[in-house]
């Protein structure tokens, strides 16, 4: 086995792990966007706050594993990749990760915390708008990973 074959095998494993993590997380984010967040506005007063409090406790348990794998593999793909993964593509995964994490931590998390304390239509609408950006970013990342997997299979 040559060094190139070994590098390509590691790259393929990283791309596979990242693709599985990102596609899983993308599906979760689409579920939040189309079902979970819109339903919050339909709950009666008092119920939306308790729902969001429970949501906030469980949210990271579901999202964290996929984000952790996606984050680690993004960094590793920049540092250790074969020619099958263009540097530009590996860097785009990092940019998407940073965008998603920034929107999640700086904007969406405070909105979810606010909604757990008191429902506000304005905060809820803001959360949905910001979440659309994350949803599109995750969807783009899924597409990029599918393209990278295709490149490695040919």
Tab-separated table of C-alpha atoms in Angstrom:
chain	number	residue	atom	x	y	z
A	1	UNK	CA	0.000	0.000	0.000
A	2	UNK	CA	1.448	3.343	-1.017
A	3	UNK	CA	1.357	6.525	1.047
A	4	UNK	CA	-1.166	7.935	-1.449
A	5	UNK	CA	-3.481	4.920	-0.945
A	6	UNK	CA	-3.218	5.277	2.834
A	7	UNK	CA	-3.981	9.002	2.632
A	8	UNK	CA	-6.926	8.362	0.319
A	9	UNK	CA	-8.283	5.717	2.729
A	10	UNK	CA	-8.084	8.127	5.660
A	11	UNK	CA	-9.688	10.864	3.574
A	12	UNK	CA	-12.492	8.500	2.529
A	13	UNK	CA	-13.132	7.567	6.172
A	14	UNK	CA	-13.225	11.246	7.173
A	15	UNK	CA	-15.575	12.150	4.321
A	16	UNK	CA	-17.860	9.214	5.147
A	17	UNK	CA	-17.989	10.112	8.851
A	18	UNK	CA	-18.574	13.766	8.054
A	19	UNK	CA	-21.255	13.004	5.467
A	20	UNK	CA	-23.176	10.755	7.854
A	21	UNK	CA	-22.946	13.327	10.664
A	22	UNK	CA	-23.929	16.264	8.466
A	23	UNK	CA	-26.835	14.472	6.770
A	24	UNK	CA	-28.134	13.341	10.194
A	25	UNK	CA	-27.847	16.875	11.554
A	26	UNK	CA	-29.390	18.384	8.429
A	27	UNK	CA	-32.438	16.159	8.848
A	28	UNK	CA	-32.740	17.200	12.481
A	29	UNK	CA	-32.464	20.893	11.582
A	30	UNK	CA	-35.119	20.554	8.860
A	31	UNK	CA	-37.424	18.907	11.434
A	32	UNK	CA	-36.867	21.811	13.821
A	33	UNK	CA	-37.472	24.337	11.078
A	34	UNK	CA	-40.610	22.851	9.563
A	35	UNK	CA	-42.269	21.261	12.586
A	36	UNK	CA	-40.809	22.047	15.996
A	37	UNK	CA	-40.315	25.826	15.907
A	38	UNK	CA	-43.618	26.623	14.112
A	39	UNK	CA	-45.539	24.506	16.652
A	40	UNK	CA	-44.267	26.663	19.531
A	41	UNK	CA	-46.454	29.570	18.380
A	42	UNK	CA	-49.536	27.307	18.474
A	43	UNK	CA	-49.172	26.379	22.136
A	44	UNK	CA	-51.336	28.121	24.700
A	45	UNK	CA	-49.799	30.718	26.988
A	46	UNK	CA	-47.577	29.084	29.580
A	47	UNK	CA	-47.241	25.877	27.582
A	48	UNK	CA	-44.853	27.382	25.038
A	49	UNK	CA	-42.450	28.417	27.795
A	50	UNK	CA	-42.397	24.970	29.414
A	51	UNK	CA	-42.098	23.353	25.985
A	52	UNK	CA	-39.105	25.542	25.072
A	53	UNK	CA	-37.486	24.887	28.458
A	54	UNK	CA	-37.731	21.128	27.846
A	55	UNK	CA	-36.631	21.619	24.239
A	56	UNK	CA	-33.536	23.514	25.396
A	57	UNK	CA	-32.594	20.720	27.811
A	58	UNK	CA	-32.838	18.030	25.125
A	59	UNK	CA	-31.698	20.021	22.080
A	60	UNK	CA	-27.942	19.636	22.486
A	61	UNK	CA	-28.211	15.943	23.376
A	62	UNK	CA	-29.633	15.314	19.916
A	63	UNK	CA	-27.580	17.870	17.985
A	64	UNK	CA	-24.183	17.650	19.711
A	65	UNK	CA	-23.030	14.216	18.454
A	66	UNK	CA	-23.524	15.161	14.797
A	67	UNK	CA	-21.981	18.598	15.257
A	68	UNK	CA	-19.009	17.159	17.130
A	69	UNK	CA	-18.246	14.604	14.414
A	70	UNK	CA	-18.815	17.185	11.663
A	71	UNK	CA	-16.562	19.702	13.410
A	72	UNK	CA	-13.702	17.294	14.077
A	73	UNK	CA	-13.804	15.851	10.560
A	74	UNK	CA	-13.877	19.349	9.032
A	75	UNK	CA	-10.655	20.275	10.803
A	76	UNK	CA	-9.045	16.919	9.997
A	77	UNK	CA	-9.984	17.203	6.306
A	78	UNK	CA	-8.167	20.533	6.085
A	79	UNK	CA	-5.098	19.101	7.821
A	80	UNK	CA	-5.003	15.603	6.317
A	81	UNK	CA	-6.685	15.016	2.978
A	82	UNK	CA	-5.902	13.358	-0.307
A	83	UNK	CA	-6.089	15.077	-3.692
A	84	UNK	CA	-9.660	13.802	-4.028
A	85	UNK	CA	-10.735	16.548	-1.598
A	86	UNK	CA	-9.833	19.989	-2.909
A	87	UNK	CA	-8.516	22.344	-0.232
A	88	UNK	CA	-11.215	24.854	-1.172
A	89	UNK	CA	-13.945	22.287	-0.437
A	90	UNK	CA	-12.380	21.394	2.917
A	91	UNK	CA	-12.178	25.090	3.814
A	92	UNK	CA	-15.824	25.627	2.842
A	93	UNK	CA	-16.839	22.945	5.358
A	94	UNK	CA	-14.982	24.911	8.035
A	95	UNK	CA	-16.674	28.162	6.986
A	96	UNK	CA	-20.089	26.475	7.131
A	97	UNK	CA	-19.269	25.036	10.557
A	98	UNK	CA	-18.224	28.461	11.868
A	99	UNK	CA	-21.330	30.121	10.405
A	100	UNK	CA	-23.646	27.490	11.883
A	101	UNK	CA	-21.976	27.508	15.305
A	102	UNK	CA	-21.940	31.309	15.447
A	103	UNK	CA	-25.616	31.569	14.526
A	104	UNK	CA	-26.461	28.792	16.985
A	105	UNK	CA	-24.468	30.137	19.909
A	106	UNK	CA	-24.769	33.885	19.464
A	107	UNK	CA	-28.293	34.214	18.064
A	108	UNK	CA	-30.457	31.077	18.236
A	109	UNK	CA	-29.537	29.950	21.756
A	110	UNK	CA	-30.389	33.332	23.343
A	111	UNK	CA	-33.673	33.328	21.393
A	112	UNK	CA	-34.530	29.839	22.673
A	113	UNK	CA	-33.646	30.865	26.235
A	114	UNK	CA	-35.855	33.965	25.926
A	115	UNK	CA	-38.735	31.861	24.592
A	116	UNK	CA	-38.380	29.465	27.536
A	117	UNK	CA	-38.904	32.423	29.889
A	118	UNK	CA	-41.691	34.211	28.018
A	119	UNK	CA	-43.180	33.707	24.576
A	120	UNK	CA	-42.629	36.653	22.251
A	121	UNK	CA	-43.878	36.594	18.674
A	122	UNK	CA	-40.974	38.845	17.627
A	123	UNK	CA	-38.327	36.596	19.218
A	124	UNK	CA	-40.026	33.520	17.780
A	125	UNK	CA	-40.054	35.045	14.272
A	126	UNK	CA	-36.384	35.992	14.670
A	127	UNK	CA	-35.490	32.437	15.709
A	128	UNK	CA	-37.255	31.043	12.649
A	129	UNK	CA	-35.474	33.514	10.311
A	130	UNK	CA	-32.060	32.706	11.786
A	131	UNK	CA	-32.827	29.002	11.692
A	132	UNK	CA	-33.545	29.237	7.967
A	133	UNK	CA	-29.962	30.406	7.455
A	134	UNK	CA	-28.671	27.440	9.461
A	135	UNK	CA	-30.983	25.074	7.583
A	136	UNK	CA	-29.719	26.318	4.216
A	137	UNK	CA	-26.101	26.114	5.445
A	138	UNK	CA	-26.552	22.515	6.623
A	139	UNK	CA	-28.285	21.606	3.361
A	140	UNK	CA	-25.419	23.108	1.351
A	141	UNK	CA	-22.945	21.205	3.529
A	142	UNK	CA	-24.836	17.959	2.864
A	143	UNK	CA	-24.609	18.647	-0.863
A	144	UNK	CA	-20.897	19.408	-0.624
A	145	UNK	CA	-20.293	16.200	1.322
A	146	UNK	CA	-22.287	14.187	-1.227
A	147	UNK	CA	-20.091	15.666	-3.960
A	148	UNK	CA	-16.926	14.812	-1.997
A	149	UNK	CA	-18.144	11.241	-1.460
A	150	UNK	CA	-18.878	10.966	-5.192
A	151	UNK	CA	-15.343	12.198	-6.014
A	152	UNK	CA	-13.861	9.553	-3.738
A	153	UNK	CA	-15.935	6.754	-5.295
A	154	UNK	CA	-15.003	7.406	-8.912
